[in-house]
Amino acid sequence: MHLTPAVLAIALQGPMPPFPPGFIPPEAVAIIQSFFMTIAVIALGIPIIRALTRRFVDRPPVAPTISADVANRLERIEQAVEAVAIEVERISESQRYLTRVMAESRALPSGGGAGGGGGGGGGPR
């Protein structure tokens, strides 16, 4: 077999590297960037999420504070409502009493006694 000088030069040179020296394929750069970005997000995100979780979950509920002005107003409203309730109770008692009196007056017999027969005065005019 007879080798040409070009074939002989390639054979003596050895195998060529797959990429030129200093060259990184763009796909490898994208994969490496994605990997390190994921690591950075995890490293920074976990403490932030823990802090937010502690802040919102572990915090005891805060009782709402009522100012003195609002407390005084509520007290006055409560007294006014109680006064209205007492008046409504008095009105209902009065209504029951009047209903009972009217029922008793209708139940009385209306004739022939000393009162003179249910009219307003003497005999016929």
PDB file of C-alpha atoms in Angstrom:
ATOM      1  CA  MET A   1       0.000   0.000   0.000  1.00  0.00           C
ATOM      2  CA  HIS A   2       1.336   3.298  -0.996  1.00  0.00           C
ATOM      3  CA  LEU A   3       0.708   6.328   1.292  1.00  0.00           C
ATOM      4  CA  THR A   4       0.599   9.831  -0.006  1.00  0.00           C
ATOM      5  CA  PRO A   5       2.420  12.556   1.877  1.00  0.00           C
ATOM      6  CA  ALA A   6      -0.887  14.134   3.092  1.00  0.00           C
ATOM      7  CA  VAL A   7      -2.154  10.849   4.498  1.00  0.00           C
ATOM      8  CA  LEU A   8       1.194  10.223   6.094  1.00  0.00           C
ATOM      9  CA  ALA A   9       1.178  13.682   7.724  1.00  0.00           C
ATOM     10  CA  ILE A  10      -2.291  13.110   9.188  1.00  0.00           C
ATOM     11  CA  ALA A  11      -1.296   9.674  10.472  1.00  0.00           C
ATOM     12  CA  LEU A  12       1.815  11.016  12.155  1.00  0.00           C
ATOM     13  CA  GLN A  13      -0.017  13.993  13.640  1.00  0.00           C
ATOM     14  CA  GLY A  14      -2.414  11.843  15.695  1.00  0.00           C
ATOM     15  CA  PRO A  15      -6.124  12.236  16.259  1.00  0.00           C
ATOM     16  CA  MET A  16      -7.506  15.753  16.098  1.00  0.00           C
ATOM     17  CA  PRO A  17      -9.344  17.047  19.105  1.00  0.00           C
ATOM     18  CA  PRO A  18     -13.119  17.286  18.619  1.00  0.00           C
ATOM     19  CA  PHE A  19     -13.032  21.059  19.147  1.00  0.00           C
ATOM     20  CA  PRO A  20     -10.310  23.618  18.675  1.00  0.00           C
ATOM     21  CA  PRO A  21      -8.457  24.577  21.854  1.00  0.00           C
ATOM     22  CA  GLY A  22     -10.344  27.160  23.974  1.00  0.00           C
ATOM     23  CA  PHE A  23     -13.646  26.525  22.216  1.00  0.00           C
ATOM     24  CA  ILE A  24     -16.682  25.585  24.361  1.00  0.00           C
ATOM     25  CA  PRO A  25     -19.832  24.584  22.534  1.00  0.00           C
ATOM     26  CA  PRO A  26     -22.810  26.938  23.122  1.00  0.00           C
ATOM     27  CA  GLU A  27     -24.978  24.036  24.305  1.00  0.00           C
ATOM     28  CA  ALA A  28     -22.513  23.253  27.082  1.00  0.00           C
ATOM     29  CA  VAL A  29     -22.446  26.923  28.110  1.00  0.00           C
ATOM     30  CA  ALA A  30     -26.257  26.992  28.344  1.00  0.00           C
ATOM     31  CA  ILE A  31     -26.319  23.802  30.422  1.00  0.00           C
ATOM     32  CA  ILE A  32     -23.649  25.105  32.810  1.00  0.00           C
ATOM     33  CA  GLN A  33     -25.422  28.453  33.189  1.00  0.00           C
ATOM     34  CA  SER A  34     -28.727  26.716  33.920  1.00  0.00           C
ATOM     35  CA  PHE A  35     -27.068  24.482  36.513  1.00  0.00           C
ATOM     36  CA  PHE A  36     -25.430  27.356  38.392  1.00  0.00           C
ATOM     37  CA  MET A  37     -28.572  29.508  38.224  1.00  0.00           C
ATOM     38  CA  THR A  38     -30.554  26.637  39.748  1.00  0.00           C
ATOM     39  CA  ILE A  39     -27.990  26.287  42.542  1.00  0.00           C
ATOM     40  CA  ALA A  40     -28.110  30.061  43.195  1.00  0.00           C
ATOM     41  CA  VAL A  41     -31.926  30.122  43.293  1.00  0.00           C
ATOM     42  CA  ILE A  42     -32.016  27.199  45.714  1.00  0.00           C
ATOM     43  CA  ALA A  43     -29.266  28.655  47.907  1.00  0.00           C
ATOM     44  CA  LEU A  44     -30.993  32.044  48.138  1.00  0.00           C
ATOM     45  CA  GLY A  45     -34.604  30.893  47.928  1.00  0.00           C
ATOM     46  CA  ILE A  46     -34.679  28.417  50.805  1.00  0.00           C
ATOM     47  CA  PRO A  47     -33.662  30.944  53.512  1.00  0.00           C
ATOM     48  CA  ILE A  48     -36.060  33.538  52.115  1.00  0.00           C
ATOM     49  CA  ILE A  49     -38.955  31.076  52.094  1.00  0.00           C
ATOM     50  CA  ARG A  50     -38.106  29.938  55.636  1.00  0.00           C
ATOM     51  CA  ALA A  51     -38.078  33.539  56.867  1.00  0.00           C
ATOM     52  CA  LEU A  52     -41.416  34.302  55.229  1.00  0.00           C
ATOM     53  CA  THR A  53     -42.920  31.100  56.584  1.00  0.00           C
ATOM     54  CA  ARG A  54     -41.795  31.911  60.122  1.00  0.00           C
ATOM     55  CA  ARG A  55     -43.087  35.429  59.784  1.00  0.00           C
ATOM     56  CA  PHE A  56     -46.590  34.450  58.694  1.00  0.00           C
ATOM     57  CA  VAL A  57     -47.140  31.032  60.281  1.00  0.00           C
ATOM     58  CA  ASP A  58     -45.405  31.168  63.660  1.00  0.00           C
ATOM     59  CA  ARG A  59     -46.599  34.648  64.581  1.00  0.00           C
ATOM     60  CA  PRO A  60     -49.396  34.619  67.181  1.00  0.00           C
ATOM     61  CA  PRO A  61     -52.538  36.436  66.119  1.00  0.00           C
ATOM     62  CA  VAL A  62     -52.635  40.036  67.246  1.00  0.00           C
ATOM     63  CA  ALA A  63     -55.729  41.038  69.171  1.00  0.00           C
ATOM     64  CA  PRO A  64     -57.287  44.161  67.724  1.00  0.00           C
ATOM     65  CA  THR A  65     -56.955  47.131  70.028  1.00  0.00           C
ATOM     66  CA  ILE A  66     -59.937  49.381  70.568  1.00  0.00           C
ATOM     67  CA  SER A  67     -59.302  53.022  71.297  1.00  0.00           C
ATOM     68  CA  ALA A  68     -60.972  54.751  74.241  1.00  0.00           C
ATOM     69  CA  ASP A  69     -63.110  56.855  71.904  1.00  0.00           C
ATOM     70  CA  VAL A  70     -64.481  53.773  70.147  1.00  0.00           C
ATOM     71  CA  ALA A  71     -65.067  52.030  73.485  1.00  0.00           C
ATOM     72  CA  ASN A  72     -67.031  55.049  74.752  1.00  0.00           C
ATOM     73  CA  ARG A  73     -69.114  55.121  71.595  1.00  0.00           C
ATOM     74  CA  LEU A  74     -69.874  51.417  71.860  1.00  0.00           C
ATOM     75  CA  GLU A  75     -70.884  51.878  75.507  1.00  0.00           C
ATOM     76  CA  ARG A  76     -73.290  54.679  74.557  1.00  0.00           C
ATOM     77  CA  ILE A  77     -74.749  52.576  71.742  1.00  0.00           C
ATOM     78  CA  GLU A  78     -75.231  49.675  74.151  1.00  0.00           C
ATOM     79  CA  GLN A  79     -77.033  51.926  76.648  1.00  0.00           C
ATOM     80  CA  ALA A  80     -79.244  53.351  73.895  1.00  0.00           C
ATOM     81  CA  VAL A  81     -80.172  49.865  72.680  1.00  0.00           C
ATOM     82  CA  GLU A  82     -81.045  48.817  76.240  1.00  0.00           C
ATOM     83  CA  ALA A  83     -83.215  51.933  76.663  1.00  0.00           C
ATOM     84  CA  VAL A  84     -85.041  51.165  73.411  1.00  0.00           C
ATOM     85  CA  ALA A  85     -85.560  47.566  74.545  1.00  0.00           C
ATOM     86  CA  ILE A  86     -87.093  48.770  77.830  1.00  0.00           C
ATOM     87  CA  GLU A  87     -89.431  51.140  75.973  1.00  0.00           C
ATOM     88  CA  VAL A  88     -90.489  48.394  73.563  1.00  0.00           C
ATOM     89  CA  GLU A  89     -91.235  46.147  76.541  1.00  0.00           C
ATOM     90  CA  ARG A  90     -93.360  48.897  78.138  1.00  0.00           C
ATOM     91  CA  ILE A  91     -95.259  49.435  74.881  1.00  0.00           C
ATOM     92  CA  SER A  92     -95.951  45.713  74.527  1.00  0.00           C
ATOM     93  CA  GLU A  93     -97.181  45.542  78.153  1.00  0.00           C
ATOM     94  CA  SER A  94     -99.479  48.496  77.470  1.00  0.00           C
ATOM     95  CA  GLN A  95    -100.760  46.817  74.306  1.00  0.00           C
ATOM     96  CA  ARG A  96    -101.526  43.600  76.201  1.00  0.00           C
ATOM     97  CA  TYR A  97    -103.316  45.569  78.933  1.00  0.00           C
ATOM     98  CA  LEU A  98    -105.453  47.531  76.464  1.00  0.00           C
ATOM     99  CA  THR A  99    -106.310  44.373  74.535  1.00  0.00           C
ATOM    100  CA  ARG A 100    -107.424  42.678  77.749  1.00  0.00           C
ATOM    101  CA  VAL A 101    -109.526  45.706  78.836  1.00  0.00           C
ATOM    102  CA  MET A 102    -111.226  45.897  75.435  1.00  0.00           C
ATOM    103  CA  ALA A 103    -111.983  42.172  75.477  1.00  0.00           C
ATOM    104  CA  GLU A 104    -113.481  42.442  78.980  1.00  0.00           C
ATOM    105  CA  SER A 105    -115.641  45.453  78.029  1.00  0.00           C
ATOM    106  CA  ARG A 106    -117.136  43.570  75.086  1.00  0.00           C
ATOM    107  CA  ALA A 107    -117.828  40.586  77.269  1.00  0.00           C
ATOM    108  CA  LEU A 108    -119.975  42.636  79.722  1.00  0.00           C
ATOM    109  CA  PRO A 109    -123.738  42.329  79.294  1.00  0.00           C
ATOM    110  CA  SER A 110    -125.188  45.452  77.707  1.00  0.00           C
ATOM    111  CA  GLY A 111    -128.745  45.605  78.786  1.00  0.00           C
ATOM    112  CA  GLY A 112    -131.445  46.371  81.356  1.00  0.00           C
ATOM    113  CA  GLY A 113    -129.443  47.493  84.305  1.00  0.00           C
ATOM    114  CA  ALA A 114    -129.332  50.736  86.193  1.00  0.00           C
ATOM    115  CA  GLY A 115    -127.210  52.260  83.545  1.00  0.00           C
ATOM    116  CA  GLY A 116    -130.182  52.775  81.271  1.00  0.00           C
ATOM    117  CA  GLY A 117    -129.842  50.594  78.277  1.00  0.00           C
ATOM    118  CA  GLY A 118    -126.743  51.533  76.447  1.00  0.00           C
ATOM    119  CA  GLY A 119    -127.892  54.822  74.973  1.00  0.00           C
ATOM    120  CA  GLY A 120    -126.772  58.237  75.876  1.00  0.00           C
ATOM    121  CA  GLY A 121    -129.437  59.695  78.042  1.00  0.00           C
ATOM    122  CA  GLY A 122    -133.208  59.559  78.364  1.00  0.00           C
ATOM    123  CA  GLY A 123    -135.953  58.259  76.165  1.00  0.00           C
ATOM    124  CA  PRO A 124    -136.842  58.942  72.575  1.00  0.00           C
ATOM    125  CA  ARG A 125    -136.931  62.461  71.342  1.00  0.00           C
TER     126      ARG A 125
END
